Amino acid sequence: MSLGANIAIIAGVIAAIAFVLICLLIFMLRYMYRHKGTYYTNEAKGTEFAESADTALQDDPSLQDTGDNSRKEYFI
């Protein structure tokens, strides 16, 4: 084998490895973009504009029937 053939083989192997790495990078970025985390909360609508947590909870219609307002308990 001549020196030119050896260089061509080495260049071909390096090009193939670079191509595989680029394809793997594209696949990983596409996977991460499509599967980024989303989550849903069950918070009452409109509470993000409340002045305080007390105001937000007092205006929540699902908590209106709690009765006693002297003891408040918050779960974070």
Short mmCIF file of C-alpha atoms in Angstrom, two decimals:
data_model
loop_
_atom_site.label_atom_id
_atom_site.label_comp_id
_atom_site.label_asym_id
_atom_site.label_seq_id
_atom_site.Cartn_x
_atom_site.Cartn_y
_atom_site.Cartn_z
CA MET A 1 0.00 0.00 0.00
CA SER A 2 1.19 3.44 -0.76
CA LEU A 3 1.22 6.41 1.56
CA GLY A 4 -1.68 8.02 -0.33
CA ALA A 5 -3.91 4.98 0.22
CA ASN A 6 -3.15 4.95 3.94
CA ILE A 7 -4.04 8.64 4.26
CA ALA A 8 -7.27 8.06 2.32
CA ILE A 9 -8.27 5.20 4.63
CA ILE A 10 -7.51 7.22 7.75
CA ALA A 11 -9.42 10.23 6.39
CA GLY A 12 -12.38 8.00 5.54
CA VAL A 13 -12.47 6.50 9.03
CA ILE A 14 -12.25 9.96 10.64
CA ALA A 15 -15.02 11.26 8.36
CA ALA A 16 -17.23 8.27 9.22
CA ILE A 17 -16.68 8.79 12.95
CA ALA A 18 -17.42 12.51 12.62
CA PHE A 19 -20.61 11.74 10.67
CA VAL A 20 -21.78 9.26 13.32
CA LEU A 21 -21.05 11.75 16.12
CA ILE A 22 -22.95 14.52 14.34
CA CYS A 23 -25.94 12.22 13.76
CA LEU A 24 -25.85 11.16 17.42
CA LEU A 25 -25.74 14.78 18.55
CA ILE A 26 -28.70 15.69 16.33
CA PHE A 27 -30.66 12.70 17.62
CA MET A 28 -29.93 13.57 21.27
CA LEU A 29 -30.87 17.25 20.83
CA ARG A 30 -34.10 16.31 19.07
CA TYR A 31 -34.96 13.80 21.81
CA MET A 32 -34.24 16.29 24.59
CA TYR A 33 -36.29 19.00 22.87
CA ARG A 34 -39.31 16.74 22.43
CA HIS A 35 -39.17 15.23 25.93
CA LYS A 36 -38.50 18.27 28.02
CA GLY A 37 -40.35 18.20 31.30
CA THR A 38 -43.79 19.68 31.73
CA TYR A 39 -45.93 19.39 34.77
CA TYR A 40 -49.39 20.50 35.72
CA THR A 41 -50.49 21.96 39.02
CA ASN A 42 -53.93 22.02 40.56
CA GLU A 43 -53.70 25.59 41.78
CA ALA A 44 -56.71 27.85 41.68
CA LYS A 45 -56.97 30.18 38.70
CA GLY A 46 -56.12 33.80 39.36
CA THR A 47 -54.03 33.20 42.47
CA GLU A 48 -50.80 34.27 40.77
CA PHE A 49 -51.92 37.91 41.02
CA ALA A 50 -52.84 37.80 44.72
CA GLU A 51 -51.02 40.08 47.12
CA SER A 52 -50.25 37.32 49.60
CA ALA A 53 -50.84 33.63 50.21
CA ASP A 54 -53.66 34.47 52.63
CA THR A 55 -55.49 36.49 50.00
CA ALA A 56 -55.06 33.77 47.39
CA LEU A 57 -56.44 31.10 49.71
CA GLN A 58 -59.33 33.25 50.91
CA ASP A 59 -60.45 33.84 47.34
CA ASP A 60 -60.23 30.16 46.36
CA PRO A 61 -63.81 28.86 45.93
CA SER A 62 -62.85 25.27 46.74
CA LEU A 63 -61.72 26.35 50.20
CA GLN A 64 -64.70 28.54 51.08
CA ASP A 65 -66.42 25.84 53.13
CA THR A 66 -63.54 25.24 55.52
CA GLY A 67 -65.29 27.12 58.31
CA ASP A 68 -62.72 28.11 60.91
CA ASN A 69 -60.31 30.83 59.72
CA SER A 70 -58.48 31.13 63.04
CA ARG A 71 -56.08 28.27 62.23
CA LYS A 72 -54.48 28.24 58.82
CA GLU A 73 -52.32 25.49 57.48
CA TYR A 74 -50.24 25.74 54.32
CA PHE A 75 -48.64 22.87 52.46
CA ILE A 76 -45.63 23.71 50.38
#
